[in-house]
Amino acid sequence: AQSVAQPEDQVNVAEGNPLTVKCTYSVSGNPYLFWYVQYPNRGLQFLLKYITGDNLVKGSYGFEAEFNKSQTSFHLKKPSALVSDSALYFCAVRDYSGTYKYIFGTGTRLKVLA
Amino acid sequence: EAQVTQNPRYLITVTGKKLTVTCSQNMNHEYMSWYRQDPGLGLRQIYYSMNVEVTDKGDVPEGYKVSRKEKRNFPLILESPSPNQTSLYFCASSSAAQGDGYTFGSGTRLTVV
């Protein structure tokens, strides 16, 4: 069965430092992987996706994610964190085997400290 | 502007009083879905629809109904709400094309007393 795991409930990082939010996945076919961000009192917004091609994917707001097939990981990264990056981040995988269903991780709260 | 519109944003109701949360998208998307978000549980899918008149249960469908009579609309119906349905609800849509991400609505915060 398809699944997504975000092992950290919360990640704290100092402003200006690099950040990583971890995600691992389990899929039976080719993985279609996504990151979404949720700011307080807002819906989720699409950040970036991996479909095929380069393992380093660039997205919105300076975020990027690294796809690692051997480790079945899709970690979200940013070279220099901003206080405004503080939000809830969700990793997701989409199942194209028939239901087109998205499976979401439980979310990681990122707190960037000034 | 491409968007998913949910209404209402906030709703307080009493146990047993039927309610409908509306969801509409203007992107001609085939796929629409409802989620509830609860602390520590992430997003859980309630129902989804792959096209008009095609709906199916997600992970937590009990106590909810949906319909998809038109491509743009996907209302969520709670026939007899209970306090354990107090939650933050999101509607989302996407095309069926491989690699297409979701567009989410702004959410409906429902409180059942």
PDB file of C-alpha atoms in Angstrom:
ATOM      1  CA  ALA A   1       0.000   0.000   0.000  1.00  0.00           C
ATOM      2  CA  GLN A   2       1.094   3.544  -0.680  1.00  0.00           C
ATOM      3  CA  SER A   3       2.192   5.525   2.360  1.00  0.00           C
ATOM      4  CA  VAL A   4       4.033   8.665   3.358  1.00  0.00           C
ATOM      5  CA  ALA A   5       5.882   9.287   6.606  1.00  0.00           C
ATOM      6  CA  GLN A   6       7.030  12.560   8.094  1.00  0.00           C
ATOM      7  CA  PRO A   7       9.076  11.479  11.089  1.00  0.00           C
ATOM      8  CA  GLU A   8       9.298  14.887  12.779  1.00  0.00           C
ATOM      9  CA  ASP A   9       6.278  16.624  14.277  1.00  0.00           C
ATOM     10  CA  GLN A  10       8.242  19.860  14.599  1.00  0.00           C
ATOM     11  CA  VAL A  11      11.482  21.279  13.270  1.00  0.00           C
ATOM     12  CA  ASN A  12      13.092  24.347  14.791  1.00  0.00           C
ATOM     13  CA  VAL A  13      15.740  26.289  12.918  1.00  0.00           C
ATOM     14  CA  ALA A  14      17.377  29.680  13.352  1.00  0.00           C
ATOM     15  CA  GLU A  15      16.737  32.330  10.748  1.00  0.00           C
ATOM     16  CA  GLY A  16      19.418  32.268   8.076  1.00  0.00           C
ATOM     17  CA  ASN A  17      20.306  28.632   8.674  1.00  0.00           C
ATOM     18  CA  PRO A  18      19.525  25.879   6.189  1.00  0.00           C
ATOM     19  CA  LEU A  19      16.419  23.838   6.858  1.00  0.00           C
ATOM     20  CA  THR A  20      15.378  20.282   6.048  1.00  0.00           C
ATOM     21  CA  VAL A  21      11.945  18.744   6.508  1.00  0.00           C
ATOM     22  CA  LYS A  22      12.002  14.995   6.055  1.00  0.00           C
ATOM     23  CA  CYS A  23       9.668  12.750   4.099  1.00  0.00           C
ATOM     24  CA  THR A  24       9.862   9.083   3.197  1.00  0.00           C
ATOM     25  CA  TYR A  25       7.437   7.201   1.006  1.00  0.00           C
ATOM     26  CA  SER A  26       6.342   3.765  -0.042  1.00  0.00           C
ATOM     27  CA  VAL A  27       4.773   3.247  -3.470  1.00  0.00           C
ATOM     28  CA  SER A  28       4.323   0.280  -5.750  1.00  0.00           C
ATOM     29  CA  GLY A  29       5.062   2.094  -9.009  1.00  0.00           C
ATOM     30  CA  ASN A  30       6.667   5.338 -10.081  1.00  0.00           C
ATOM     31  CA  PRO A  31       6.369   7.899  -7.323  1.00  0.00           C
ATOM     32  CA  TYR A  32       4.616  11.192  -7.924  1.00  0.00           C
ATOM     33  CA  LEU A  33       5.622  13.277  -4.910  1.00  0.00           C
ATOM     34  CA  PHE A  34       4.454  16.656  -3.692  1.00  0.00           C
ATOM     35  CA  TRP A  35       5.070  19.177  -0.960  1.00  0.00           C
ATOM     36  CA  TYR A  36       2.387  21.534   0.314  1.00  0.00           C
ATOM     37  CA  VAL A  37       2.547  24.341   2.865  1.00  0.00           C
ATOM     38  CA  GLN A  38      -0.197  25.547   5.171  1.00  0.00           C
ATOM     39  CA  TYR A  39      -0.008  28.967   6.779  1.00  0.00           C
ATOM     40  CA  PRO A  40      -2.219  29.710   9.802  1.00  0.00           C
ATOM     41  CA  ASN A  41      -5.917  29.955   8.945  1.00  0.00           C
ATOM     42  CA  ARG A  42      -5.238  29.168   5.295  1.00  0.00           C
ATOM     43  CA  GLY A  43      -5.693  26.258   2.942  1.00  0.00           C
ATOM     44  CA  LEU A  44      -2.793  24.213   1.700  1.00  0.00           C
ATOM     45  CA  GLN A  45      -0.675  25.651  -1.084  1.00  0.00           C
ATOM     46  CA  PHE A  46       1.342  23.704  -3.611  1.00  0.00           C
ATOM     47  CA  LEU A  47       5.115  24.121  -3.212  1.00  0.00           C
ATOM     48  CA  LEU A  48       6.737  21.681  -5.606  1.00  0.00           C
ATOM     49  CA  LYS A  49       6.528  18.243  -7.141  1.00  0.00           C
ATOM     50  CA  TYR A  50       8.664  15.415  -8.441  1.00  0.00           C
ATOM     51  CA  ILE A  51       7.431  13.481 -11.450  1.00  0.00           C
ATOM     52  CA  THR A  52      10.568  12.409 -13.278  1.00  0.00           C
ATOM     53  CA  GLY A  53      13.947  13.787 -14.300  1.00  0.00           C
ATOM     54  CA  ASP A  54      16.364  15.688 -12.080  1.00  0.00           C
ATOM     55  CA  ASN A  55      16.469  14.525  -8.513  1.00  0.00           C
ATOM     56  CA  LEU A  56      16.654  18.108  -7.250  1.00  0.00           C
ATOM     57  CA  VAL A  57      13.361  19.875  -7.760  1.00  0.00           C
ATOM     58  CA  LYS A  58      12.953  23.621  -7.299  1.00  0.00           C
ATOM     59  CA  GLY A  59       9.701  25.163  -6.152  1.00  0.00           C
ATOM     60  CA  SER A  60       8.070  28.268  -4.752  1.00  0.00           C
ATOM     61  CA  TYR A  61       9.527  30.649  -2.143  1.00  0.00           C
ATOM     62  CA  GLY A  62      13.097  29.348  -2.611  1.00  0.00           C
ATOM     63  CA  PHE A  63      12.282  25.802  -1.518  1.00  0.00           C
ATOM     64  CA  GLU A  64      13.705  22.721  -3.179  1.00  0.00           C
ATOM     65  CA  ALA A  65      13.380  19.011  -2.596  1.00  0.00           C
ATOM     66  CA  GLU A  66      15.722  16.137  -3.196  1.00  0.00           C
ATOM     67  CA  PHE A  67      14.361  12.872  -4.509  1.00  0.00           C
ATOM     68  CA  ASN A  68      16.368   9.822  -3.468  1.00  0.00           C
ATOM     69  CA  LYS A  69      15.070   6.606  -4.953  1.00  0.00           C
ATOM     70  CA  SER A  70      17.351   4.253  -3.039  1.00  0.00           C
ATOM     71  CA  GLN A  71      16.358   5.775   0.291  1.00  0.00           C
ATOM     72  CA  THR A  72      12.735   6.372  -0.818  1.00  0.00           C
ATOM     73  CA  SER A  73      12.969   9.901   0.486  1.00  0.00           C
ATOM     74  CA  PHE A  74      11.830  13.306  -0.708  1.00  0.00           C
ATOM     75  CA  HIS A  75      13.202  15.817   1.785  1.00  0.00           C
ATOM     76  CA  LEU A  76      12.271  19.477   1.567  1.00  0.00           C
ATOM     77  CA  LYS A  77      15.132  21.947   1.856  1.00  0.00           C
ATOM     78  CA  LYS A  78      15.914  25.625   1.836  1.00  0.00           C
ATOM     79  CA  PRO A  79      19.413  27.095   1.998  1.00  0.00           C
ATOM     80  CA  SER A  80      18.497  30.017   4.259  1.00  0.00           C
ATOM     81  CA  ALA A  81      15.368  29.983   6.421  1.00  0.00           C
ATOM     82  CA  LEU A  82      13.130  33.016   6.953  1.00  0.00           C
ATOM     83  CA  VAL A  83      10.838  33.657   9.905  1.00  0.00           C
ATOM     84  CA  SER A  84       8.003  33.852   7.354  1.00  0.00           C
ATOM     85  CA  ASP A  85       8.676  30.201   6.407  1.00  0.00           C
ATOM     86  CA  SER A  86       7.165  29.144   9.733  1.00  0.00           C
ATOM     87  CA  ALA A  87       4.192  26.993   8.783  1.00  0.00           C
ATOM     88  CA  LEU A  88       2.900  23.434   8.585  1.00  0.00           C
ATOM     89  CA  TYR A  89       4.384  21.358   5.766  1.00  0.00           C
ATOM     90  CA  PHE A  90       2.830  18.273   4.219  1.00  0.00           C
ATOM     91  CA  CYS A  91       4.427  15.684   1.989  1.00  0.00           C
ATOM     92  CA  ALA A  92       2.132  13.708  -0.320  1.00  0.00           C
ATOM     93  CA  VAL A  93       2.268  10.937  -2.881  1.00  0.00           C
ATOM     94  CA  ARG A  94      -0.295  10.438  -5.601  1.00  0.00           C
ATOM     95  CA  ASP A  95      -1.524   6.990  -6.517  1.00  0.00           C
ATOM     96  CA  TYR A  96      -2.096   6.578 -10.248  1.00  0.00           C
ATOM     97  CA  SER A  97      -2.917   2.904 -10.032  1.00  0.00           C
ATOM     98  CA  GLY A  98      -6.625   3.583 -10.334  1.00  0.00           C
ATOM     99  CA  THR A  99      -8.007   5.919  -7.714  1.00  0.00           C
ATOM    100  CA  TYR A 100      -5.796   8.956  -8.371  1.00  0.00           C
ATOM    101  CA  LYS A 101      -5.773   9.266  -4.633  1.00  0.00           C
ATOM    102  CA  TYR A 102      -3.377  11.514  -2.742  1.00  0.00           C
ATOM    103  CA  ILE A 103      -1.836  10.139   0.428  1.00  0.00           C
ATOM    104  CA  PHE A 104      -0.629  12.794   2.839  1.00  0.00           C
ATOM    105  CA  GLY A 105       1.877  12.629   5.635  1.00  0.00           C
ATOM    106  CA  THR A 106       0.846  13.848   9.073  1.00  0.00           C
ATOM    107  CA  GLY A 107       2.619  17.158   8.635  1.00  0.00           C
ATOM    108  CA  THR A 108       5.691  18.815  10.125  1.00  0.00           C
ATOM    109  CA  ARG A 109       5.499  22.154  11.856  1.00  0.00           C
ATOM    110  CA  LEU A 110       8.446  24.338  10.949  1.00  0.00           C
ATOM    111  CA  LYS A 111       9.384  27.067  13.370  1.00  0.00           C
ATOM    112  CA  VAL A 112      12.017  29.555  12.260  1.00  0.00           C
ATOM    113  CA  LEU A 113      13.431  31.506  15.165  1.00  0.00           C
ATOM    114  CA  ALA A 114      14.620  35.098  14.779  1.00  0.00           C
TER     115      ALA A 114
ATOM    116  CA  GLU B   1      -8.488  33.480 -11.095  1.00  0.00           C
ATOM    117  CA  ALA B   2      -8.244  29.703 -10.789  1.00  0.00           C
ATOM    118  CA  GLN B   3      -9.634  28.726  -7.421  1.00  0.00           C
ATOM    119  CA  VAL B   4     -11.607  26.384  -5.232  1.00  0.00           C
ATOM    120  CA  THR B   5     -14.313  28.174  -3.282  1.00  0.00           C
ATOM    121  CA  GLN B   6     -15.709  26.743  -0.076  1.00  0.00           C
ATOM    122  CA  ASN B   7     -18.553  28.104   1.968  1.00  0.00           C
ATOM    123  CA  PRO B   8     -19.034  28.857   4.753  1.00  0.00           C
ATOM    124  CA  ARG B   9     -15.602  29.570   6.283  1.00  0.00           C
ATOM    125  CA  TYR B  10     -16.917  29.125   9.807  1.00  0.00           C
ATOM    126  CA  LEU B  11     -19.961  27.231  11.031  1.00  0.00           C
ATOM    127  CA  ILE B  12     -21.275  26.450  14.495  1.00  0.00           C
ATOM    128  CA  THR B  13     -24.219  24.091  14.611  1.00  0.00           C
ATOM    129  CA  VAL B  14     -26.056  21.790  16.980  1.00  0.00           C
ATOM    130  CA  THR B  15     -26.025  18.018  17.067  1.00  0.00           C
ATOM    131  CA  GLY B  16     -28.396  16.486  14.551  1.00  0.00           C
ATOM    132  CA  LYS B  17     -29.091  19.555  12.440  1.00  0.00           C
ATOM    133  CA  LYS B  18     -28.372  18.755   8.792  1.00  0.00           C
ATOM    134  CA  LEU B  19     -25.831  20.968   7.060  1.00  0.00           C
ATOM    135  CA  THR B  20     -24.128  21.320   3.709  1.00  0.00           C
ATOM    136  CA  VAL B  21     -20.691  22.723   2.983  1.00  0.00           C
ATOM    137  CA  THR B  22     -20.388  23.844  -0.610  1.00  0.00           C
ATOM    138  CA  CYS B  23     -17.343  23.508  -2.837  1.00  0.00           C
ATOM    139  CA  SER B  24     -16.943  24.869  -6.333  1.00  0.00           C
ATOM    140  CA  GLN B  25     -13.967  24.965  -8.705  1.00  0.00           C
ATOM    141  CA  ASN B  26     -13.520  26.938 -11.919  1.00  0.00           C
ATOM    142  CA  MET B  27     -10.673  24.950 -13.486  1.00  0.00           C
ATOM    143  CA  ASN B  28     -12.709  22.189 -15.170  1.00  0.00           C
ATOM    144  CA  HIS B  29     -10.973  19.640 -12.962  1.00  0.00           C
ATOM    145  CA  GLU B  30     -12.150  16.050 -13.063  1.00  0.00           C
ATOM    146  CA  TYR B  31     -10.965  15.079  -9.607  1.00  0.00           C
ATOM    147  CA  MET B  32     -12.404  16.583  -6.420  1.00  0.00           C
ATOM    148  CA  SER B  33     -11.996  15.535  -2.845  1.00  0.00           C
ATOM    149  CA  TRP B  34     -12.934  16.378   0.732  1.00  0.00           C
ATOM    150  CA  TYR B  35     -10.538  16.174   3.656  1.00  0.00           C
ATOM    151  CA  ARG B  36     -10.757  16.793   7.339  1.00  0.00           C
ATOM    152  CA  GLN B  37      -7.794  18.040   9.306  1.00  0.00           C
ATOM    153  CA  ASP B  38      -7.415  17.234  12.982  1.00  0.00           C
ATOM    154  CA  PRO B  39      -4.408  17.923  15.239  1.00  0.00           C
ATOM    155  CA  GLY B  40      -1.906  15.070  15.159  1.00  0.00           C
ATOM    156  CA  LEU B  41      -3.824  13.206  12.456  1.00  0.00           C
ATOM    157  CA  GLY B  42      -2.922  15.237   9.396  1.00  0.00           C
ATOM    158  CA  LEU B  43      -5.300  15.242   6.463  1.00  0.00           C
ATOM    159  CA  ARG B  44      -7.759  12.402   6.152  1.00  0.00           C
ATOM    160  CA  GLN B  45      -9.776  11.896   3.025  1.00  0.00           C
ATOM    161  CA  ILE B  46     -13.536  11.711   3.468  1.00  0.00           C
ATOM    162  CA  TYR B  47     -14.837  11.240  -0.080  1.00  0.00           C
ATOM    163  CA  TYR B  48     -13.541  11.804  -3.559  1.00  0.00           C
ATOM    164  CA  SER B  49     -14.959  12.046  -7.036  1.00  0.00           C
ATOM    165  CA  MET B  50     -13.204  11.179 -10.258  1.00  0.00           C
ATOM    166  CA  ASN B  51     -15.843  12.841 -12.432  1.00  0.00           C
ATOM    167  CA  VAL B  52     -19.525  13.711 -12.661  1.00  0.00           C
ATOM    168  CA  GLU B  53     -21.694  11.069 -10.970  1.00  0.00           C
ATOM    169  CA  VAL B  54     -18.584   9.113  -9.896  1.00  0.00           C
ATOM    170  CA  THR B  55     -17.876   9.250  -6.180  1.00  0.00           C
ATOM    171  CA  ASP B  56     -16.194   6.916  -3.732  1.00  0.00           C
ATOM    172  CA  LYS B  57     -15.364   6.654  -0.067  1.00  0.00           C
ATOM    173  CA  GLY B  58     -12.078   7.819   1.318  1.00  0.00           C
ATOM    174  CA  ASP B  59     -10.603   6.833   4.643  1.00  0.00           C
ATOM    175  CA  VAL B  60     -13.200   8.354   6.987  1.00  0.00           C
ATOM    176  CA  PRO B  61     -16.577   8.469   5.176  1.00  0.00           C
ATOM    177  CA  GLU B  62     -18.886   7.615   8.099  1.00  0.00           C
ATOM    178  CA  GLY B  63     -21.405  10.365   8.807  1.00  0.00           C
ATOM    179  CA  TYR B  64     -20.857  12.175   5.508  1.00  0.00           C
ATOM    180  CA  LYS B  65     -22.463  12.223   2.083  1.00  0.00           C
ATOM    181  CA  VAL B  66     -21.419  13.829  -1.179  1.00  0.00           C
ATOM    182  CA  SER B  67     -22.808  14.308  -4.650  1.00  0.00           C
ATOM    183  CA  ARG B  68     -21.305  15.302  -7.994  1.00  0.00           C
ATOM    184  CA  LYS B  69     -24.100  16.349 -10.301  1.00  0.00           C
ATOM    185  CA  GLU B  70     -22.016  18.961 -12.073  1.00  0.00           C
ATOM    186  CA  LYS B  71     -18.314  18.978 -12.762  1.00  0.00           C
ATOM    187  CA  ARG B  72     -17.652  22.196 -10.880  1.00  0.00           C
ATOM    188  CA  ASN B  73     -19.529  21.438  -7.641  1.00  0.00           C
ATOM    189  CA  PHE B  74     -18.881  18.865  -4.938  1.00  0.00           C
ATOM    190  CA  PRO B  75     -20.928  19.573  -1.780  1.00  0.00           C
ATOM    191  CA  LEU B  76     -20.297  17.806   1.514  1.00  0.00           C
ATOM    192  CA  ILE B  77     -23.422  16.885   3.452  1.00  0.00           C
ATOM    193  CA  LEU B  78     -23.660  16.041   7.123  1.00  0.00           C
ATOM    194  CA  GLU B  79     -27.119  14.540   7.607  1.00  0.00           C
ATOM    195  CA  SER B  80     -26.923  14.386  11.400  1.00  0.00           C
ATOM    196  CA  PRO B  81     -23.769  16.078  12.663  1.00  0.00           C
ATOM    197  CA  SER B  82     -22.190  14.935  15.892  1.00  0.00           C
ATOM    198  CA  PRO B  83     -19.519  16.568  18.077  1.00  0.00           C
ATOM    199  CA  ASN B  84     -16.824  14.207  16.761  1.00  0.00           C
ATOM    200  CA  GLN B  85     -17.277  15.858  13.375  1.00  0.00           C
ATOM    201  CA  THR B  86     -15.946  19.109  14.768  1.00  0.00           C
ATOM    202  CA  SER B  87     -12.970  19.714  12.527  1.00  0.00           C
ATOM    203  CA  LEU B  88     -11.370  21.795   9.798  1.00  0.00           C
ATOM    204  CA  TYR B  89     -12.587  20.706   6.385  1.00  0.00           C
ATOM    205  CA  PHE B  90     -10.901  21.239   3.035  1.00  0.00           C
ATOM    206  CA  CYS B  91     -12.115  20.735  -0.472  1.00  0.00           C
ATOM    207  CA  ALA B  92      -9.519  20.194  -3.190  1.00  0.00           C
ATOM    208  CA  SER B  93      -9.488  19.625  -6.913  1.00  0.00           C
ATOM    209  CA  SER B  94      -7.038  18.559  -9.582  1.00  0.00           C
ATOM    210  CA  SER B  95      -7.003  17.355 -13.138  1.00  0.00           C
ATOM    211  CA  ALA B  96      -6.512  13.662 -13.772  1.00  0.00           C
ATOM    212  CA  ALA B  97      -3.274  14.357 -15.605  1.00  0.00           C
ATOM    213  CA  GLN B  98      -0.259  12.679 -14.131  1.00  0.00           C
ATOM    214  CA  GLY B  99       1.745  15.078 -12.063  1.00  0.00           C
ATOM    215  CA  ASP B 100      -0.994  17.590 -11.470  1.00  0.00           C
ATOM    216  CA  GLY B 101      -1.106  18.944  -7.930  1.00  0.00           C
ATOM    217  CA  TYR B 102      -4.104  19.828  -5.841  1.00  0.00           C
ATOM    218  CA  THR B 103      -5.705  23.239  -5.550  1.00  0.00           C
ATOM    219  CA  PHE B 104      -7.224  23.600  -2.095  1.00  0.00           C
ATOM    220  CA  GLY B 105     -10.071  25.708  -0.836  1.00  0.00           C
ATOM    221  CA  SER B 106      -9.556  28.000   2.140  1.00  0.00           C
ATOM    222  CA  GLY B 107     -11.215  25.612   4.557  1.00  0.00           C
ATOM    223  CA  THR B 108     -14.376  25.423   6.674  1.00  0.00           C
ATOM    224  CA  ARG B 109     -14.037  25.315  10.405  1.00  0.00           C
ATOM    225  CA  LEU B 110     -17.017  23.387  11.726  1.00  0.00           C
ATOM    226  CA  THR B 111     -18.011  23.183  15.377  1.00  0.00           C
ATOM    227  CA  VAL B 112     -20.813  20.828  16.410  1.00  0.00           C
ATOM    228  CA  VAL B 113     -22.149  21.429  19.930  1.00  0.00           C
TER     229      VAL B 113
END
